[in-house]
XYZ file of N, CA and C in Angstrom:
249
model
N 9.798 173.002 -82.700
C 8.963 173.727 -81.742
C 9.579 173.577 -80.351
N 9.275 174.635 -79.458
C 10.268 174.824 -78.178
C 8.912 173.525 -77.721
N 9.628 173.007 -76.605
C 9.017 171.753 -75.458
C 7.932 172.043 -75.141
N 8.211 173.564 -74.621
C 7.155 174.067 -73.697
C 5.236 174.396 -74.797
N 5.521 174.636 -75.792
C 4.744 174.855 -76.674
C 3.876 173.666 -77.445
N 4.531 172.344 -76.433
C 3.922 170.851 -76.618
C 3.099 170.376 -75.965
N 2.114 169.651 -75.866
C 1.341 168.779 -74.534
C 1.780 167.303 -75.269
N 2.306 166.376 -75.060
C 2.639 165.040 -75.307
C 1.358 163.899 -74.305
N 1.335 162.972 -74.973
C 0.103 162.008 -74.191
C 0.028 160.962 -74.964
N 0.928 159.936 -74.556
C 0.934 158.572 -74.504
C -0.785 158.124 -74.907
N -1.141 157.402 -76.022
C -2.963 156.973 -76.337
C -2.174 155.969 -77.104
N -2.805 154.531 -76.415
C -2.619 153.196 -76.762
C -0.986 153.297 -77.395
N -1.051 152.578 -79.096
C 0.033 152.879 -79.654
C 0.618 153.944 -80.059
N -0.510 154.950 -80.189
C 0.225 156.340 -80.592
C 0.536 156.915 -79.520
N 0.673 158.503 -79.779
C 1.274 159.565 -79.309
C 0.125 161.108 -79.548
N -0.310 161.254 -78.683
C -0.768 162.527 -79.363
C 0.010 164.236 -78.747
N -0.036 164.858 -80.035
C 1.119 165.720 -79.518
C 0.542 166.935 -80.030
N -0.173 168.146 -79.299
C -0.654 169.187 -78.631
C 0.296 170.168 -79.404
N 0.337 171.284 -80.514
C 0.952 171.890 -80.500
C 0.148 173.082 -80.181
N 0.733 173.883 -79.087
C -0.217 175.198 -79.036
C 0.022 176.569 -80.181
N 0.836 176.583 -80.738
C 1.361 177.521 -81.642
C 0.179 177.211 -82.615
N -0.228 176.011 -83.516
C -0.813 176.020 -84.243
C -2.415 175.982 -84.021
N -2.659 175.221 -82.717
C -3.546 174.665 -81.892
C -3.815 173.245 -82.893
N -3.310 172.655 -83.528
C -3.316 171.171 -83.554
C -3.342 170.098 -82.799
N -3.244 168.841 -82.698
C -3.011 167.916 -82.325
C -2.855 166.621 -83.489
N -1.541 166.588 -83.114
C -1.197 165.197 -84.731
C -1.184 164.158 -83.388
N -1.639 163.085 -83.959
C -1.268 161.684 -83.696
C -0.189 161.144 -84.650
N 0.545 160.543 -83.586
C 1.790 160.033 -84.309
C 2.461 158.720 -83.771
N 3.045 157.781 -84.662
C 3.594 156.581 -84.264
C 4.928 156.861 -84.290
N 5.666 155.828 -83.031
C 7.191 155.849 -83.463
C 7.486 155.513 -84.638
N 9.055 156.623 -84.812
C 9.892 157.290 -84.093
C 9.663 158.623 -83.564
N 8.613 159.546 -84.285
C 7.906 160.545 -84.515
C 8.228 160.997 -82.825
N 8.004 160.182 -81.738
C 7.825 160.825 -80.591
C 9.105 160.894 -79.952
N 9.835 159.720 -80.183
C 11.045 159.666 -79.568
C 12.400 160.848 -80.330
N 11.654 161.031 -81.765
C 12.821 162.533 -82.450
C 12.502 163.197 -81.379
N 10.924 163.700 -81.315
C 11.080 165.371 -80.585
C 11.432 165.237 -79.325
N 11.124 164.059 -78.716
C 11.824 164.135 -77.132
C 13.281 164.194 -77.598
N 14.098 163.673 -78.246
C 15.779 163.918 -78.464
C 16.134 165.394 -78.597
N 15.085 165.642 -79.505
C 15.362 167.268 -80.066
C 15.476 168.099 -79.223
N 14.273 167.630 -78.115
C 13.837 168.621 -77.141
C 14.901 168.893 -76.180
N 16.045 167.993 -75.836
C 17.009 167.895 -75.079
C 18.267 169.021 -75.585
N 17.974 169.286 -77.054
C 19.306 170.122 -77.603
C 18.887 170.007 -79.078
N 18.764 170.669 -79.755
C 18.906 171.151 -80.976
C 20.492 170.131 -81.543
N 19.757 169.331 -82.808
C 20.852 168.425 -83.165
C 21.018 168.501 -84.555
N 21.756 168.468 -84.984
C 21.883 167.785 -86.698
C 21.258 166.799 -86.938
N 20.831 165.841 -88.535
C 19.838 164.853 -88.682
C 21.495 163.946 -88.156
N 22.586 163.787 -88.490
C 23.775 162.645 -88.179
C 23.836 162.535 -86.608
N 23.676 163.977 -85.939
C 24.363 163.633 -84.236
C 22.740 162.957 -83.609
N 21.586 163.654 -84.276
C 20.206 162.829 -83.648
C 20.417 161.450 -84.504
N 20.632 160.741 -85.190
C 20.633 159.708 -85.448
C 21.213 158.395 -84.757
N 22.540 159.304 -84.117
C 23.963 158.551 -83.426
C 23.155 158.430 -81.751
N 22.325 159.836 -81.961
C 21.935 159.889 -80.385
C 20.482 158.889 -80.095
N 19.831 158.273 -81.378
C 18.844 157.815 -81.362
C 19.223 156.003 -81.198
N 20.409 155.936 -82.091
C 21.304 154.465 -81.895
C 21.202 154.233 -80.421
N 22.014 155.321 -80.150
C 22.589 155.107 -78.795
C 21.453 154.672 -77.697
N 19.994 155.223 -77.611
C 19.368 155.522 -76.701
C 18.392 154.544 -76.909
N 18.255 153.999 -77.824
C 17.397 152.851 -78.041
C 18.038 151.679 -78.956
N 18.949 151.577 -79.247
C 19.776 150.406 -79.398
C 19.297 150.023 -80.997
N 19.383 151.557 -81.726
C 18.659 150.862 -83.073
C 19.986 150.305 -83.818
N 19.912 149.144 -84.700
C 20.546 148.657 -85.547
C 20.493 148.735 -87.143
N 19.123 149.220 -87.515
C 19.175 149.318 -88.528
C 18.437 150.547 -89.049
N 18.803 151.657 -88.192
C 18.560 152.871 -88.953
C 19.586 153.465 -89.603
N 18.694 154.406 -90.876
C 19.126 155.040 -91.703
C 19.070 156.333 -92.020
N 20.190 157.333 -92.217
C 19.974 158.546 -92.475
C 19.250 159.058 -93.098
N 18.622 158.305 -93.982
C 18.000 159.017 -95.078
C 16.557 159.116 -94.838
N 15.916 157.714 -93.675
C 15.065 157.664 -93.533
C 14.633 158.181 -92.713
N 15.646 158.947 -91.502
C 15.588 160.030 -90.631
C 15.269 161.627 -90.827
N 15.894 161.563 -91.996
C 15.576 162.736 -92.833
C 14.257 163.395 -92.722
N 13.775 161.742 -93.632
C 12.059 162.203 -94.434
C 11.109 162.270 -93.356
N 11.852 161.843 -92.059
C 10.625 161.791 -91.127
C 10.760 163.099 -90.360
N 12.008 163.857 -90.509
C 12.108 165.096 -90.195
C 11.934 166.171 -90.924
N 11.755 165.910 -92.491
C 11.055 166.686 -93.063
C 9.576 166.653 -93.126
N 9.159 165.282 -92.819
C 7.071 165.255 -92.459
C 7.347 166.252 -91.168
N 8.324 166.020 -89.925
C 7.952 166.963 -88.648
C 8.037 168.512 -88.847
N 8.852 169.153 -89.762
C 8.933 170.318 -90.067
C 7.733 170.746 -91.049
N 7.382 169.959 -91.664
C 5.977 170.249 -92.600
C 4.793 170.507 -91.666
N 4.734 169.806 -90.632
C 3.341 170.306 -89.250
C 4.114 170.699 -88.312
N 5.261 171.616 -88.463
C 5.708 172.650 -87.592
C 5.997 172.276 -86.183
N 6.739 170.756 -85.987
C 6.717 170.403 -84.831
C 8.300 170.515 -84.624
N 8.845 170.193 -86.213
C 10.467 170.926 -85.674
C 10.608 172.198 -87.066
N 12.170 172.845 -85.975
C 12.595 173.773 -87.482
C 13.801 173.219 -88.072
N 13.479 173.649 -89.661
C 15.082 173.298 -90.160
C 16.309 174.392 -89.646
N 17.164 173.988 -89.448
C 18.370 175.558 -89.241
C 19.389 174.857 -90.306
């Protein structure tokens, strides 16, 4: 989903995230918030958002695969697209 079509809002540990396209609002825990802010910067592959997610928060033990499934739950409530 384009940025602009988001309302984002920090609530305690979660995240609640406003989509106006659908008129939803999912609550969501990290990483969930920190993908779409990456995404939101540039449209990425699941390998270059992964490298870019290392990089930006110093993860050590993420995994592609598990990046995946959490980007296939975000494309299932239409918060990203597959290309």
């Amino acid at each position: 989903a384009s940025p602009d079509s988001l309302i984002v809002a920090p609530v305690d540990l979660l995240t609640a995230i406003y989509h106006r396209a659908s008129g939803q609002t999912h609550l969501m825990a990290s990483p969930a918030p920190e993908i779409l802010e990456a995404l939101a910067e540039a449209p990425l592959d699941a390998a270059a958002l992964l490298a870019k997610l290392r990089a930006d928060y110093d993860l050590v033990d993420a995994d592609l695969a598990a990046l995946t499934a959490r980007l296939d739950e975000l494309a299932e409530t239409g918060l990203v697209e597959r290309r």
